[in-house]
Short mmCIF file of C-alpha atoms in Angstrom, two decimals:
data_model
loop_
_atom_site.label_atom_id
_atom_site.label_comp_id
_atom_site.label_asym_id
_atom_site.label_seq_id
_atom_site.Cartn_x
_atom_site.Cartn_y
_atom_site.Cartn_z
CA MET U 1 58.52 28.47 275.75
CA GLU U 2 60.80 28.09 278.71
CA VAL U 3 61.25 24.35 277.97
CA ASP U 4 62.18 24.75 274.52
CA LYS U 5 65.19 27.64 275.46
CA MET U 6 66.07 25.03 277.99
CA ASN U 7 66.24 21.93 275.34
CA LYS U 8 68.35 24.46 273.04
CA SER U 9 70.52 25.70 275.79
CA ILE U 10 71.78 21.68 276.60
CA THR U 11 72.36 20.68 273.30
CA ASN U 12 73.50 23.55 271.26
CA SER U 13 75.66 25.64 273.24
CA LYS U 14 78.88 27.16 271.34
CA THR U 15 81.28 26.74 273.97
CA SER U 16 79.70 23.70 275.96
CA GLU U 17 78.01 20.35 275.23
CA LEU U 18 76.65 20.78 278.88
CA ASP U 19 75.90 23.36 280.64
CA PRO U 20 75.80 23.24 284.51
CA ILE U 21 73.32 26.44 285.02
CA ILE U 22 70.62 24.95 283.46
CA LEU U 23 71.18 21.22 284.43
CA ASN U 24 71.09 22.39 288.09
CA ASN U 25 68.09 24.69 286.97
CA LEU U 26 66.30 21.94 285.78
CA LEU U 27 67.12 19.06 288.66
CA GLU U 28 66.11 21.89 291.33
CA LYS U 29 62.59 22.47 289.54
CA TYR U 30 61.88 18.90 289.01
CA SER U 31 62.93 17.35 292.82
CA GLU U 32 60.62 20.38 294.07
CA GLU U 33 57.97 19.37 292.08
CA SER U 34 58.48 15.75 293.36
CA SER U 35 59.21 16.56 297.25
CA ILE U 36 62.59 15.59 297.02
CA ASN U 37 65.26 17.44 299.06
CA LYS U 38 68.31 15.68 298.43
CA TRP U 39 70.05 14.25 294.88
CA ASP U 40 73.13 14.40 293.06
CA MET U 41 73.66 14.07 289.45
CA GLY U 42 76.77 13.20 287.17
CA ALA U 43 76.83 13.90 283.88
CA SER U 44 79.54 13.28 280.74
CA SER U 45 79.54 14.61 276.97
CA SER U 46 81.80 13.58 274.14
CA ARG U 47 82.88 14.29 270.90
CA ASP U 48 85.35 11.88 268.81
CA ILE U 49 86.32 11.61 265.41
CA SER U 50 88.64 8.78 264.29
CA VAL U 51 89.86 7.59 260.87
CA GLN U 52 91.57 4.22 259.87
CA VAL U 53 93.49 3.79 256.71
CA GLN U 54 94.47 0.45 254.54
CA GLN U 55 97.40 0.55 252.01
CA GLY U 56 96.75 4.56 251.40
CA ASN U 57 93.03 4.12 251.38
CA ALA U 58 90.50 5.24 253.89
CA LYS U 59 89.14 2.26 255.89
CA GLN U 60 87.24 3.33 258.29
CA LEU U 61 85.62 7.31 259.16
CA LYS U 62 83.56 8.05 262.40
CA GLY U 63 81.95 10.69 263.91
CA SER U 64 80.26 10.19 267.31
CA GLN U 65 78.66 12.61 270.03
CA ARG U 66 77.61 10.69 273.38
CA ASN U 67 75.88 12.29 275.93
CA SER U 68 75.34 10.32 279.40
CA MET U 69 73.70 11.23 283.10
CA THR U 70 73.45 9.37 286.12
CA LEU U 71 71.08 10.63 288.76
CA ARG U 72 70.67 9.59 292.16
CA VAL U 73 67.39 10.76 294.80
CA TRP U 74 67.12 9.93 298.54
CA ASN U 75 63.35 9.53 299.16
CA LYS U 76 61.79 10.32 302.68
CA ASN U 77 63.33 6.93 304.32
CA ASN U 78 66.79 7.80 302.93
CA GLN U 79 66.28 5.08 300.64
CA VAL U 80 68.54 6.11 297.27
CA GLY U 81 67.08 5.28 293.53
CA ILE U 82 69.51 5.52 290.68
CA THR U 83 68.34 5.90 286.88
CA SER U 84 70.91 6.78 283.57
CA THR U 85 70.38 8.26 280.38
CA SER U 86 71.45 9.58 277.44
CA ASP U 87 68.62 12.15 276.96
CA LEU U 88 69.72 15.23 278.63
CA THR U 89 66.72 17.61 277.00
CA SER U 90 64.76 18.65 280.17
CA GLU U 91 61.97 16.02 279.12
CA GLY U 92 64.41 13.64 279.70
CA ILE U 93 65.66 14.83 283.05
CA LYS U 94 62.21 14.93 284.17
CA LYS U 95 61.54 11.13 282.81
CA ALA U 96 65.05 10.39 284.85
CA MET U 97 64.20 11.92 287.89
CA LYS U 98 60.34 10.10 288.04
CA GLY U 99 62.73 7.04 287.20
CA ALA U 100 65.16 7.39 290.03
CA ILE U 101 61.82 8.29 292.82
CA GLU U 102 60.11 4.96 291.65
CA ALA U 103 63.96 2.72 291.93
CA SER U 104 64.24 4.60 295.46
CA LEU U 105 61.19 2.38 296.86
CA PHE U 106 63.52 -0.58 296.40
CA GLY U 107 66.61 1.25 297.86
CA ASN U 108 68.38 -0.45 300.76
CA GLU U 109 67.27 1.57 303.78
CA LYS U 110 70.38 -0.24 306.15
CA GLU U 111 73.21 0.89 303.38
CA SER U 112 73.03 4.34 301.81
CA PRO U 113 75.35 5.98 300.11
CA GLU U 114 76.22 9.64 300.78
CA PHE U 115 77.45 13.08 299.26
CA SER U 116 81.33 12.98 299.14
CA SER U 117 82.30 15.03 302.45
CA LEU U 118 85.24 16.92 299.62
CA ALA U 119 82.30 17.47 296.89
CA LYS U 120 82.57 21.24 297.37
CA SER U 121 86.08 21.44 298.52
CA GLU U 122 88.52 23.09 296.31
CA LEU U 123 90.16 21.95 293.20
CA GLU U 124 93.38 22.04 292.09
CA ASP U 125 93.67 24.07 288.95
CA ILE U 126 95.46 21.69 286.45
CA ASN U 127 94.22 24.17 283.65
CA PRO U 128 93.97 21.75 280.40
CA LYS U 129 94.86 22.72 276.64
CA ILE U 130 91.38 22.68 274.83
CA SER U 131 92.71 22.37 271.26
CA ASN U 132 91.18 23.29 267.56
CA SER U 133 89.13 20.71 266.14
CA HIS U 134 89.93 19.45 263.05
CA THR U 135 88.44 18.02 260.00
CA ILE U 136 88.00 14.27 259.26
CA ASP U 137 89.88 14.92 255.57
CA GLN U 138 92.87 16.79 257.74
CA LEU U 139 92.94 13.73 260.10
CA LEU U 140 92.94 11.31 256.70
CA SER U 141 95.43 13.20 255.21
CA ILE U 142 97.84 13.02 258.44
CA LEU U 143 97.59 8.83 259.22
CA LYS U 144 98.35 7.96 255.59
CA LYS U 145 101.32 10.13 255.59
CA ALA U 146 102.51 7.96 258.41
CA GLU U 147 101.27 4.78 257.21
CA LYS U 148 103.41 5.52 253.85
CA GLU U 149 106.49 6.63 256.34
CA LEU U 150 106.14 3.37 258.35
CA ILE U 151 106.12 1.38 255.25
CA ASP U 152 108.85 2.82 254.10
CA THR U 153 111.60 2.69 257.00
CA HIS U 154 112.11 -1.43 255.84
CA LYS U 155 111.44 -3.40 252.73
CA SER U 156 109.89 -6.41 255.09
CA ILE U 157 107.25 -3.89 256.63
CA ASP U 158 104.48 -4.70 254.29
CA SER U 159 101.24 -3.12 255.95
CA VAL U 160 100.07 -1.47 258.66
CA PRO U 161 96.89 -3.27 259.79
CA TYR U 162 95.99 -1.97 262.82
CA ASN U 163 96.13 1.72 263.15
CA GLY U 164 93.65 4.93 264.08
CA LEU U 165 94.40 8.67 264.76
CA ASN U 166 91.77 10.00 267.10
CA GLU U 167 90.56 13.06 268.35
CA SER U 168 88.47 13.80 271.14
CA TYR U 169 86.48 16.55 273.46
CA MET U 170 85.27 15.84 276.60
CA GLU U 171 83.27 17.44 279.58
CA ARG U 172 82.30 16.03 283.01
CA ILE U 173 80.04 17.88 285.33
CA TYR U 174 78.62 16.70 289.25
CA ILE U 175 76.33 18.93 291.02
CA ASN U 176 74.24 18.13 294.13
CA SER U 177 71.19 19.16 296.00
CA GLU U 178 73.96 20.72 298.81
CA GLY U 179 75.25 23.34 296.10
CA ALA U 180 78.09 21.14 294.63
CA ASN U 181 79.01 22.11 290.87
CA ARG U 182 81.68 20.97 289.23
CA HIS U 183 82.29 21.36 285.30
CA MET U 184 85.56 20.38 283.39
CA ARG U 185 86.24 19.97 279.80
CA LEU U 186 89.41 18.98 278.07
CA SER U 187 90.92 17.59 274.36
CA GLN U 188 92.79 14.84 273.63
CA SER U 189 94.34 13.29 270.24
CA SER U 190 95.62 9.84 269.97
CA ILE U 191 97.75 7.79 267.30
CA TYR U 192 98.01 3.92 267.16
CA LEU U 193 100.37 1.81 264.50
CA TYR U 194 100.32 -1.57 264.54
CA ALA U 195 102.68 -2.95 261.51
CA LYS U 196 103.68 -6.00 260.22
CA ALA U 197 106.50 -7.46 258.81
CA GLU U 198 107.41 -10.98 256.85
CA GLU U 199 110.76 -12.04 255.36
CA GLU U 200 110.94 -14.92 253.27
CA ASN U 201 110.94 -18.67 254.97
CA LYS U 202 109.88 -17.07 258.28
CA LYS U 203 106.51 -16.20 260.10
CA PRO U 204 105.04 -12.78 260.09
CA ARG U 205 106.30 -10.50 262.58
CA SER U 206 104.28 -7.26 264.21
CA ALA U 207 104.96 -4.45 266.87
CA GLY U 208 103.07 -1.42 267.44
CA GLY U 209 103.39 2.02 269.14
CA ILE U 210 101.11 4.44 270.77
CA ARG U 211 101.29 8.05 271.45
CA ILE U 212 98.56 11.18 273.11
CA ASN U 213 98.88 14.32 273.90
CA SER U 214 95.87 17.13 274.45
CA ASN U 215 96.59 18.18 271.00
CA LEU U 216 96.91 16.97 267.28
CA GLU U 217 99.62 20.06 266.71
CA GLU U 218 101.92 18.24 269.66
CA LEU U 219 101.04 14.59 269.19
CA ASP U 220 104.59 13.00 268.58
CA ILE U 221 103.54 10.87 265.56
CA ASP U 222 107.31 10.90 263.97
CA SER U 223 108.58 8.84 267.50
CA CYS U 224 105.44 6.72 267.34
CA ILE U 225 106.69 5.56 263.77
CA SER U 226 110.35 5.35 264.63
CA GLU U 227 108.94 3.16 267.70
CA THR U 228 106.70 1.27 265.85
CA SER U 229 109.84 0.44 262.90
CA ASP U 230 112.78 -0.06 265.48
CA LYS U 231 110.69 -3.08 267.64
CA LEU U 232 109.20 -4.52 264.57
CA ILE U 233 112.75 -4.87 262.49
CA SER U 234 114.38 -6.32 266.02
CA HIS U 235 111.69 -9.14 265.60
CA LEU U 236 112.18 -10.29 262.59
CA ASP U 237 115.14 -12.12 263.46
CA TYR U 238 113.61 -14.50 266.18
CA LYS U 239 114.34 -17.76 268.09
CA SER U 240 112.32 -20.25 270.31
CA ILE U 241 113.41 -20.32 273.87
CA GLU U 242 113.86 -23.04 276.08
CA THR U 243 110.88 -23.67 279.43
CA ASN U 244 112.99 -22.31 282.06
CA LYS U 245 113.40 -19.98 284.84
CA TYR U 246 114.98 -16.57 284.04
CA LEU U 247 116.28 -13.59 284.86
CA VAL U 248 113.57 -11.35 283.78
CA CYS U 249 113.87 -7.39 282.95
CA PHE U 250 110.20 -5.37 281.96
CA THR U 251 109.74 -2.57 280.11
CA PRO U 252 108.08 0.42 281.86
CA GLU U 253 104.99 -0.17 279.61
CA ALA U 254 104.83 -3.92 280.59
CA PHE U 255 105.60 -3.10 284.53
CA LEU U 256 102.78 -0.72 284.09
CA GLN U 257 100.73 -3.50 282.40
CA LEU U 258 101.22 -5.98 285.19
CA ILE U 259 100.83 -3.74 287.76
CA SER U 260 97.10 -2.16 286.38
CA ALA U 261 96.15 -6.10 286.07
CA PHE U 262 96.51 -6.48 290.02
CA SER U 263 95.53 -2.91 290.60
CA SER U 264 92.77 -4.18 293.13
CA MET U 265 95.28 -4.54 295.74
CA PHE U 266 94.92 -0.98 296.10
CA ASN U 267 91.34 -0.78 295.55
CA ALA U 268 88.97 -0.31 298.89
CA ARG U 269 86.11 -1.45 297.00
CA SER U 270 87.55 -4.47 296.02
CA ILE U 271 88.59 -5.33 299.01
CA ILE U 272 85.50 -5.06 300.76
CA ASP U 273 83.74 -6.89 298.24
CA GLY U 274 86.70 -9.77 298.72
CA LEU U 275 87.73 -9.55 295.07
CA SER U 276 91.47 -8.69 296.33
CA LEU U 277 94.47 -10.31 297.47
CA MET U 278 94.80 -7.89 300.16
CA LYS U 279 92.23 -7.53 303.15
CA GLU U 280 91.07 -4.62 305.49
CA ASP U 281 93.64 -5.17 307.63
CA SER U 282 96.73 -5.39 304.69
CA LEU U 283 97.48 -1.42 305.36
CA GLY U 284 101.02 -1.33 306.98
CA ASN U 285 102.17 -4.95 305.48
CA GLN U 286 104.96 -5.19 303.61
CA ILE U 287 104.18 -6.38 300.29
CA SER U 288 107.38 -5.97 298.23
CA VAL U 289 110.88 -5.16 298.23
CA PRO U 290 111.79 -2.27 300.27
CA ASN U 291 113.02 -0.10 297.56
CA LEU U 292 109.71 -0.14 295.43
CA ASN U 293 107.52 2.94 295.68
CA ILE U 294 103.36 2.88 293.78
CA SER U 295 101.44 5.90 293.68
CA ASP U 296 98.45 7.02 291.56
CA GLU U 297 99.00 10.48 290.27
CA GLY U 298 95.99 11.56 288.55
CA LEU U 299 96.92 15.18 288.64
CA HIS U 300 100.45 14.47 287.31
CA PRO U 301 101.38 16.86 284.37
CA LYS U 302 102.09 14.43 282.06
CA ASN U 303 98.50 12.78 282.28
CA VAL U 304 97.01 14.43 279.24
CA GLY U 305 93.54 12.66 280.42
CA ALA U 306 93.09 14.16 283.78
CA PHE U 307 90.05 15.55 285.31
CA SER U 308 90.09 17.24 288.52
CA PHE U 309 87.42 15.36 290.15
CA ASP U 310 85.68 11.94 289.95
CA GLY U 311 82.23 10.63 289.28
CA GLU U 312 81.14 11.83 292.72
CA GLY U 313 82.70 15.28 293.09
CA THR U 314 85.28 14.55 295.06
CA PRO U 315 88.99 16.37 294.05
CA THR U 316 91.43 14.06 292.56
CA GLN U 317 93.98 13.44 294.54
CA ASN U 318 98.05 11.92 294.49
CA ILE U 319 97.70 8.69 296.52
CA GLN U 320 101.01 7.21 297.79
CA LEU U 321 99.89 3.36 297.58
CA VAL U 322 103.39 1.82 298.27
CA THR U 323 105.91 3.30 300.17
CA ASN U 324 109.40 1.64 300.67
CA GLY U 325 107.30 -1.96 299.84
CA ILE U 326 104.63 -0.91 302.75
CA LEU U 327 100.99 -0.74 301.74
CA THR U 328 100.05 2.81 302.99
CA GLN U 329 97.12 4.18 301.27
CA LEU U 330 94.12 2.78 299.12
CA LEU U 331 91.74 3.87 296.61
CA HIS U 332 88.71 4.84 297.94
CA SER U 333 85.21 6.34 296.94
CA GLU U 334 82.65 8.05 299.33
CA ALA U 335 81.20 5.08 300.60
CA THR U 336 84.27 2.96 301.36
CA ALA U 337 86.27 6.11 302.84
CA ARG U 338 83.37 5.81 305.33
CA LYS U 339 83.78 2.59 306.00
CA PHE U 340 87.38 2.65 306.67
CA GLY U 341 87.54 5.87 308.31
CA VAL U 342 89.15 7.93 305.86
CA LYS U 343 88.55 10.55 303.71
CA PRO U 344 87.67 10.08 299.50
CA THR U 345 90.59 9.87 297.67
CA GLY U 346 89.15 11.31 294.22
CA HIS U 347 88.87 7.77 292.56
CA ALA U 348 85.30 6.95 291.99
CA GLY U 349 82.63 6.60 289.29
CA LEU U 350 78.75 6.89 289.67
CA GLY U 351 76.51 4.41 289.08
CA ALA U 352 74.57 1.72 290.33
CA LYS U 353 77.40 0.79 292.33
CA VAL U 354 80.24 3.21 292.61
CA SER U 355 82.99 1.77 291.18
CA VAL U 356 86.75 2.84 292.16
CA SER U 357 89.75 3.00 289.96
CA PRO U 358 93.37 4.19 289.58
CA ASP U 359 94.07 6.87 287.92
CA TRP U 360 97.31 7.58 286.48
CA LEU U 361 100.14 4.87 288.03
CA VAL U 362 103.79 6.29 289.22
CA VAL U 363 106.30 3.45 290.02
CA SER U 364 109.65 4.76 291.58
CA LYS U 365 112.60 3.63 293.43
CA SER U 366 112.89 4.75 297.06
CA GLU U 367 116.24 6.72 297.41
CA SER U 368 116.91 5.12 301.38
CA GLU U 369 117.16 1.23 300.07
CA MET U 370 119.53 -0.61 298.13
CA ASP U 371 118.85 -2.82 295.19
CA LYS U 372 119.84 -6.70 295.57
CA ASP U 373 121.78 -6.28 292.42
CA GLU U 374 123.46 -2.84 291.84
CA SER U 375 124.90 -4.49 288.66
CA LEU U 376 121.77 -4.62 286.54
CA SER U 377 121.47 -1.85 283.79
CA ILE U 378 119.11 -2.20 280.49
CA LYS U 379 122.20 -0.29 278.72
CA ASN U 380 124.96 -2.23 280.07
CA THR U 381 124.55 -5.44 281.17
CA ILE U 382 126.38 -8.93 280.55
CA LYS U 383 124.27 -11.65 281.76
CA GLU U 384 121.47 -13.50 279.71
CA TYR U 385 118.13 -12.25 280.60
CA ILE U 386 114.51 -11.75 279.17
CA LEU U 387 113.38 -8.26 278.11
CA ILE U 388 109.58 -8.12 278.07
CA ASP U 389 108.13 -5.31 276.60
CA GLU U 390 104.38 -6.34 275.78
CA LEU U 391 102.06 -8.33 277.61
CA SER U 392 99.00 -9.61 276.29
CA ALA U 393 96.08 -11.56 276.78
CA ILE U 394 95.62 -9.71 280.41
CA HIS U 395 91.74 -10.12 280.44
CA SER U 396 92.12 -14.23 280.52
CA GLY U 397 95.48 -14.52 281.70
CA VAL U 398 95.31 -12.80 285.27
CA LYS U 399 93.35 -14.05 288.06
CA ALA U 400 93.29 -10.67 289.90
CA SER U 401 91.70 -12.17 293.30
CA GLN U 402 94.04 -14.91 293.86
CA GLY U 403 97.51 -12.81 292.50
CA SER U 404 98.22 -15.65 289.63
CA PHE U 405 98.87 -14.77 286.32
CA SER U 406 100.32 -16.14 282.78
CA LEU U 407 100.31 -14.12 280.03
CA PRO U 408 101.81 -14.77 276.29
CA PHE U 409 104.49 -11.80 275.72
CA ASP U 410 106.49 -9.80 273.38
CA GLY U 411 110.21 -9.66 274.07
CA TRP U 412 113.85 -10.65 273.43
CA ILE U 413 116.57 -12.86 274.79
CA VAL U 414 119.77 -10.84 275.40
CA ASN U 415 122.92 -12.63 276.01
CA ASP U 416 126.11 -10.28 275.94
CA GLY U 417 124.29 -7.06 275.12
CA LYS U 418 123.19 -8.72 272.09
CA LYS U 419 119.04 -8.90 271.56
CA THR U 420 117.28 -11.66 269.68
CA SER U 421 113.46 -11.60 269.70
CA ILE U 422 111.73 -14.55 271.40
CA GLU U 423 109.40 -16.65 268.74
CA ALA U 424 106.66 -17.18 271.12
CA ALA U 425 106.77 -17.34 275.03
CA THR U 426 104.65 -16.86 278.19
CA VAL U 427 105.29 -15.81 281.74
CA ALA U 428 103.61 -16.94 284.70
CA GLY U 429 103.97 -16.23 288.45
CA ASP U 430 102.65 -14.76 291.49
CA ILE U 431 102.27 -11.11 291.94
CA LEU U 432 103.42 -11.11 295.71
CA LYS U 433 106.12 -13.01 294.67
CA VAL U 434 107.02 -11.30 291.48
CA LEU U 435 106.95 -7.97 293.95
CA SER U 436 109.36 -9.81 296.10
CA SER U 437 112.01 -10.70 293.52
CA ILE U 438 112.81 -7.51 292.43
CA VAL U 439 116.60 -7.38 292.29
CA LYS U 440 116.74 -3.99 290.35
CA ILE U 441 114.54 -0.82 289.73
CA GLU U 442 116.56 1.45 287.62
CA ASP U 443 116.67 5.40 288.06
CA GLU U 444 115.36 6.88 285.35
CA GLN U 445 111.58 6.60 285.21
CA ILE U 446 109.85 6.88 281.62
CA VAL U 447 106.81 8.15 280.68
CA THR U 448 104.42 5.75 279.10
CA HIS U 449 100.63 6.49 277.56
CA GLN U 450 99.66 4.91 280.74
CA GLY U 451 101.68 6.01 283.18
CA ILE U 452 105.28 6.27 284.76
CA SER U 453 108.29 3.55 285.58
CA PRO U 454 111.58 2.89 285.34
CA HIS U 455 112.58 -0.68 284.01
CA VAL U 456 112.28 -3.61 286.78
CA TRP U 457 113.97 -6.15 286.88
CA VAL U 458 112.73 -9.53 288.34
CA GLU U 459 114.91 -13.06 289.08
CA ASN U 460 113.52 -16.49 288.69
CA MET U 461 110.57 -15.85 287.05
CA SER U 462 109.09 -18.75 284.91
CA ILE U 463 109.29 -18.79 281.14
CA THR U 464 107.24 -21.29 278.77
CA GLY U 465 108.79 -21.23 275.40
CA GLU U 466 106.73 -21.98 272.60
CA ALA U 467 108.14 -24.21 269.43
#
């Protein structure tokens, strides 16, 4: 009877998919039965509904619920065993405990992870909004309307082949045998519109936009429609460009894409594994022009997907990675922080091998340093330049450990203020050379769905035009 009550409480709670008290009680019970004194657990749960449309009709309707748990146990020889499961019933947790204990017999005695030293420290109160859920019919109606409004903005726009409206509810839990107990819930809504247009005797052109918010009522669908339409219309008049070196202006979205592709530079795990451009002694080195600052700010109020702790229970922290062009800090898990002799930063994921990743990158300009070219401005520049709006093929076109990239992009060539879409082209280079060739970082920081950045200008970038 007790087990049945626990099963029901874990899976059917009206207020939460996961009940940390019951999970903790189960883990304490099974660890005591198995003579395990040290353990920790990270669990997550999500509920998602999403819709896609095509020419006013429903194309795909999806609803899903996912649960997952990763359990680590330390045996008497301090060997660690890890197991994962999606079965969060009492029986599933019991099996996971047994599997982790068996796996611990093969653990590395010489190198064992530990609990984060900050797993019980105070968390930042970010108080996320939890939105009221909507039905699939409501989402479908909203997306149908958005599709029609987008198509109606211009006679050449014939379809929105890729689109989606999504509403998600997410939870995260971290518990360990020393009394750490973390639990947080949040909700998120997003819309994605990617439209296609075609004019007579011309190639089809496409463009897209995305918006994310904590709830559907505040999701700015109108601006997503306007942005997608404006971009697409600007791409209808296009031309090829010559292969050459150009002055390039990266939009905030494009520059964040580029920095994110090389985030292993700031990742202590990647450095230790030899998968980064940086080395263990790179801290303090000048890696860019002196007026560039880069931080990772998972707690930024504009980051609607922020959790207050990571997979190891460490509080999420805002970290200044690059200050005045100097590499000043790295992103750490418990294990990498121990190796570097610092504190973990709240960027770890719990797994067979603990991963480290950034949360919310923020690029800014140092007030103490001058730009190489103060005359440049996205709003008023007479020089010829390439405006790169979006990079493609990130996974195949970037060699993060070598620093090189070759990426197709969407953008325009700008002459005397007149923008003409580029038919097709590729930008290539070395990330450290790019960072040292920045000639202007604009003052205005723009919030995007992936972080915050101003427009960034880089000189002498290699652009390959495609006929």
